[in-house]
Structures are given as C-alpha cells and as structure tokens.
mmCIF file of C-alpha atoms in Angstrom:
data_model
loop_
_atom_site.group_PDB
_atom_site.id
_atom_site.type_symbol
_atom_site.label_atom_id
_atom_site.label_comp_id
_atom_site.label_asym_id
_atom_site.label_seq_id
_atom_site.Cartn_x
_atom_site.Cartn_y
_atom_site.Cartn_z
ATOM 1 C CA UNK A 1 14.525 18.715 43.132
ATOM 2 C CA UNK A 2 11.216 16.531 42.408
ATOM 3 C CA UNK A 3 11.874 14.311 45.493
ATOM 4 C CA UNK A 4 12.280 17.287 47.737
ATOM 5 C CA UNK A 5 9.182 18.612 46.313
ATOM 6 C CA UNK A 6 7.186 15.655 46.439
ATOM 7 C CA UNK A 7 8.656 14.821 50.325
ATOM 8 C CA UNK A 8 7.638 18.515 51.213
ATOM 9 C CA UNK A 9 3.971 17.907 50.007
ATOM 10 C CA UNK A 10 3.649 14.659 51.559
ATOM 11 C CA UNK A 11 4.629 16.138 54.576
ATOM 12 C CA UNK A 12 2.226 19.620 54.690
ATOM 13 C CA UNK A 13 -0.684 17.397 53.447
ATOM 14 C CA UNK A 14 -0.095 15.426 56.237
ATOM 15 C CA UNK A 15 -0.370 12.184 54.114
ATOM 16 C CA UNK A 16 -0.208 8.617 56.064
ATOM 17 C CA UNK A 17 0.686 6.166 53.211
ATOM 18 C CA UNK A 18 1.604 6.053 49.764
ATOM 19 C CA UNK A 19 0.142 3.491 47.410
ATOM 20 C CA UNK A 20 1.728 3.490 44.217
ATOM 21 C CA UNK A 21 0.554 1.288 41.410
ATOM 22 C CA UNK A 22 3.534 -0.352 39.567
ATOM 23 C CA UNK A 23 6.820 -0.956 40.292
ATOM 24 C CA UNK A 24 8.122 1.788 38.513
ATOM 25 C CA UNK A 25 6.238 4.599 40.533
ATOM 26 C CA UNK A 26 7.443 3.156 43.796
ATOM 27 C CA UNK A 27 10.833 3.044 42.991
ATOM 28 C CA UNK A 28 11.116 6.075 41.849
ATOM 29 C CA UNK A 29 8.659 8.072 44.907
ATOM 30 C CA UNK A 30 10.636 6.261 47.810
ATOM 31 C CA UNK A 31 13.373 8.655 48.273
ATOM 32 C CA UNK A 32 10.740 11.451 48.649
ATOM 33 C CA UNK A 33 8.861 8.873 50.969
ATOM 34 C CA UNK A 34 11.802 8.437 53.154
ATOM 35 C CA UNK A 35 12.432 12.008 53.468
ATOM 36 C CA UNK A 36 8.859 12.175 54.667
ATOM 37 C CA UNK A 37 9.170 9.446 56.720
ATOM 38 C CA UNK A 38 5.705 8.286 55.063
ATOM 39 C CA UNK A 39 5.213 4.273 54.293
ATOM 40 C CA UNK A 40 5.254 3.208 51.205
ATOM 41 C CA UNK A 41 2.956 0.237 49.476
ATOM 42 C CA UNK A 42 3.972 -0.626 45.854
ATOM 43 C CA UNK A 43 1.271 -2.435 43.986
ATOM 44 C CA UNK A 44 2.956 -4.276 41.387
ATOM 45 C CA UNK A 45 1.003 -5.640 38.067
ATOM 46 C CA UNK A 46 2.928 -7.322 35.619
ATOM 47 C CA UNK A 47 5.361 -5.469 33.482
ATOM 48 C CA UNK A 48 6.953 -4.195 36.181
ATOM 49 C CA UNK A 49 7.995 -7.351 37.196
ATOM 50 C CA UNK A 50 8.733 -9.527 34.300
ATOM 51 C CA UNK A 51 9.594 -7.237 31.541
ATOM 52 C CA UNK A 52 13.471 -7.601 31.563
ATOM 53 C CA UNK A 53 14.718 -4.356 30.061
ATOM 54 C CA UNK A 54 11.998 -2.517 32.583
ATOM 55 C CA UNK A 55 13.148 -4.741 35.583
ATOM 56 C CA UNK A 56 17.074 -3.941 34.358
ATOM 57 C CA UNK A 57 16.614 -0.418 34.037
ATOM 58 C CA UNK A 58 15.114 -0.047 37.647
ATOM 59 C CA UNK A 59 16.627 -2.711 39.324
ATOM 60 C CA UNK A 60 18.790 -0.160 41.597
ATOM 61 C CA UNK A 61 15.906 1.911 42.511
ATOM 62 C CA UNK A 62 13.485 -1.502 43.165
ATOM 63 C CA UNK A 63 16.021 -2.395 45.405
ATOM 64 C CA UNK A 64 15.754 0.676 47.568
ATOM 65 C CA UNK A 65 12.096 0.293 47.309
ATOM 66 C CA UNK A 66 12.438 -3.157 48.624
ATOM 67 C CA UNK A 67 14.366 -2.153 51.632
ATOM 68 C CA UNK A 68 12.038 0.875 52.351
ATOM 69 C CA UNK A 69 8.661 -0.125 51.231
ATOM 70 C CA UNK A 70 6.593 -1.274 54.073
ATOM 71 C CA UNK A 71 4.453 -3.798 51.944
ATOM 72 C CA UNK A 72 4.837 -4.879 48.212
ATOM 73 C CA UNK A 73 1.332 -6.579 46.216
ATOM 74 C CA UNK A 74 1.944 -9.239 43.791
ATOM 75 C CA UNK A 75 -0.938 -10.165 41.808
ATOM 76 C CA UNK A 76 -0.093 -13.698 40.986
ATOM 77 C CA UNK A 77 1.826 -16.356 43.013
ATOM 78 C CA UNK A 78 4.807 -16.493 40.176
ATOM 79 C CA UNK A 79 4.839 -12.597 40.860
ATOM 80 C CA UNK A 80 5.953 -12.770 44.244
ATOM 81 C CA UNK A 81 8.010 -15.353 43.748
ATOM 82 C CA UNK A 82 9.847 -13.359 40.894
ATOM 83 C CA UNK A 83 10.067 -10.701 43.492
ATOM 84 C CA UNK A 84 11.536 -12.547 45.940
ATOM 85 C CA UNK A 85 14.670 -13.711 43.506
ATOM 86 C CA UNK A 86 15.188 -9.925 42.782
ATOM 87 C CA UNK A 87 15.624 -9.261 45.854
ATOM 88 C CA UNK A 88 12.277 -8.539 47.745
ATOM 89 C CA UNK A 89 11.605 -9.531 51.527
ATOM 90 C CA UNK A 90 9.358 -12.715 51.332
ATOM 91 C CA UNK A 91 7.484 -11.184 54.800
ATOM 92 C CA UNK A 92 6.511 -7.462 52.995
ATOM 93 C CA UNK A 93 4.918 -9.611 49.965
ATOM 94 C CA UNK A 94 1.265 -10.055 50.072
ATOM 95 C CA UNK A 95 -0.320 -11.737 47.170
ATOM 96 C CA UNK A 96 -3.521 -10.354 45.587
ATOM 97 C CA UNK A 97 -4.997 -10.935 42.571
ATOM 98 C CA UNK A 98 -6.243 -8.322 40.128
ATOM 99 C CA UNK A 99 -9.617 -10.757 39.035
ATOM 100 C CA UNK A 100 -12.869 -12.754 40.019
ATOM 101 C CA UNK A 101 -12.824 -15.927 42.231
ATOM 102 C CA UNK A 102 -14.381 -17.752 39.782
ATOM 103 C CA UNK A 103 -15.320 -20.510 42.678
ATOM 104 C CA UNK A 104 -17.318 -18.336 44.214
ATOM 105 C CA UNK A 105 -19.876 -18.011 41.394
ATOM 106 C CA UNK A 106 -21.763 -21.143 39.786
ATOM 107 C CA UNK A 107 -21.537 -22.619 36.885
ATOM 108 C CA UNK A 108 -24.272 -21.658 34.511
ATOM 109 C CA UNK A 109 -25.310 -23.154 31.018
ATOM 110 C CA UNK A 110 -26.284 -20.546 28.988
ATOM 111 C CA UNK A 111 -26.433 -22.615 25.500
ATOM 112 C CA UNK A 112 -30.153 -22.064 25.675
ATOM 113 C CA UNK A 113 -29.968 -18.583 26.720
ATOM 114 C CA UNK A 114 -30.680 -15.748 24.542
ATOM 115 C CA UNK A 115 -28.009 -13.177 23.565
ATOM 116 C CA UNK A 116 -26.892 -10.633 25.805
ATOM 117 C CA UNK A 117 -24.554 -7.915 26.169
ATOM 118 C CA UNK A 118 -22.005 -7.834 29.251
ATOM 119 C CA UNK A 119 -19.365 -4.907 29.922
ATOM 120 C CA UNK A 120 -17.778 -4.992 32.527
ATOM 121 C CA UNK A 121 -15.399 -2.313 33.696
ATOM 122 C CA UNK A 122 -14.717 1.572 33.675
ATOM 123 C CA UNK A 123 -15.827 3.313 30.275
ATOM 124 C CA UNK A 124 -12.580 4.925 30.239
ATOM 125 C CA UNK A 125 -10.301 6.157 27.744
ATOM 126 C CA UNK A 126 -7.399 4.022 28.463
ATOM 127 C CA UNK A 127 -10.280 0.934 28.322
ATOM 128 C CA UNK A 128 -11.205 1.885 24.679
ATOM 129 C CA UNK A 129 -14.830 3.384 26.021
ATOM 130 C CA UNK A 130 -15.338 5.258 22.123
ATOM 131 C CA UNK A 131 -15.224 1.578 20.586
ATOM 132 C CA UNK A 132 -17.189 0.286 23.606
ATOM 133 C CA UNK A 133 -19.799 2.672 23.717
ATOM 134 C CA UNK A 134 -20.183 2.268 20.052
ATOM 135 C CA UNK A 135 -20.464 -1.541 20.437
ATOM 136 C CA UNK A 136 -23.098 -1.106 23.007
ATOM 137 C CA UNK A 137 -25.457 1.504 20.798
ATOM 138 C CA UNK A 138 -25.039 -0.812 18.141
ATOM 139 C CA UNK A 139 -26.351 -3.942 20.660
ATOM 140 C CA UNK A 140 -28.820 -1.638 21.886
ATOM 141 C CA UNK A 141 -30.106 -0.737 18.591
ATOM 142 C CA UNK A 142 -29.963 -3.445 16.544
ATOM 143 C CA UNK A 143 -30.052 -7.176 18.266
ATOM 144 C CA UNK A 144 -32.562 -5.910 20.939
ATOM 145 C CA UNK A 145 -30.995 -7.686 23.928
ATOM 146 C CA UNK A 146 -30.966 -7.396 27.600
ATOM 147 C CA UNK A 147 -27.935 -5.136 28.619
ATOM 148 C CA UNK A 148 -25.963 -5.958 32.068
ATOM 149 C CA UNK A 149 -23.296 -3.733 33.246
ATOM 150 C CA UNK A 150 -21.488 -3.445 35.977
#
C-alpha cells in the first residue's frame, strides 16, 4: 500500500531521482522507485553496511536495491569493498567520503596560539545543539575568546 503510494507521488510530482541516505531507506523505497520508473541513488554511511544484524535483516531487499539502483555511495574504500562481497555491482559504486581533505589545508602550529572556540556543523537537535549552544555562551562569556564557526 506504502509503495503504491509513494510510486504514485513520485510520479505526479514529476520527480527525476531519488537520493536516499542509508542503506536501509533505499532498500526499502526501490519497489516504489521501480514502479515509477524513477532512478534510484543510495547513499550509504556506515551502519548500513557493517552492522551485521542490520545488513542480515535487509540483505533481500539490498539486493533488489543493488540490481535496481542506478548508483550506490560508499564513504570509505573498505565500504565499497564490503559492498561489493554482498553483492553490489563494482561499476554503480562511487566512493565519497563524508570529511575534510586534510591535504588540502596546511599544517599550522598553534602551541603559541591563544584559545579559541571552533564548531563546526549544523546546531541541530540530532547534533546535541542545547549542550552546544550552552558550551558556546559559556566560551563566550567566560574565557573571552575569538569564536569561529562555520
């Protein structure tokens, strides 16, 4: 009933591609994709891949994503090659990571630097942004340091 549902509303919202973060959500939206005959890009992250009893549990349905999906993101090198042995096309893998190229900055020695106060990310929930922002007032207020975030 769901995967009708969801294939209808793909289809009158005249969507192009579905991106689906984690292995889980592309397994189980690919039926509904098919139906729709819209492709399908599952972004996997970790978990998804190398927690056994997830893996187990939705091995079927990652297989039929597999065969459907028109590409699959691994964010590490032993990611896609843990795909690959469960059954993933090596050609639909792309490998992107989920971080900084760290050789594209330089090195900087700070040891003489004063203190400072970085954050980097989305104040979200799910990212703890109450124990964040409470960190950060309490920088602000009483260290007195230069605040960077991005």
């Amino acid at each position: 009933m769901r995967t009708r549902a969801l294939a209808k509303y793909l289809t009158q919202q005249k969507i192009d591609v579905v991106f689906a973060e984690y292995g889980m959500v592309g397994a189980l939206v690919t039926e509904a994709c098919q139906l729709a005959g819209v492709p399908l890009v599952i972004h996997y992250h970790g978990a998804d891949v190398h927690h056994r009893a997830t893996v187990d549990l939705y091995h079927s349905l990652y297989l039929k994503a597999f065969n459907y999906a028109s590409g699959l993101i691994a964010v590490s090198g032993d990611m896609a090659k843990e795909l690959i042995r469960m059954g993933a096309p090596a050609e639909k893998i792309v490998t992107a990571s989920c971080g900084v190229d760290t050789l594209a900055f330089p090195v900087l020695d700070i040891s003489k630097s004063g203190r400072a106060f970085l954050a980097i990310g989305r104040f979200v929930t799910k990212n703890h942004q109450p124990q964040s922002s409470k960190h950060l007032n309490w920088c602000l207020m009483h260290i007195r340091m230069p605040l960077w975030l991005w």
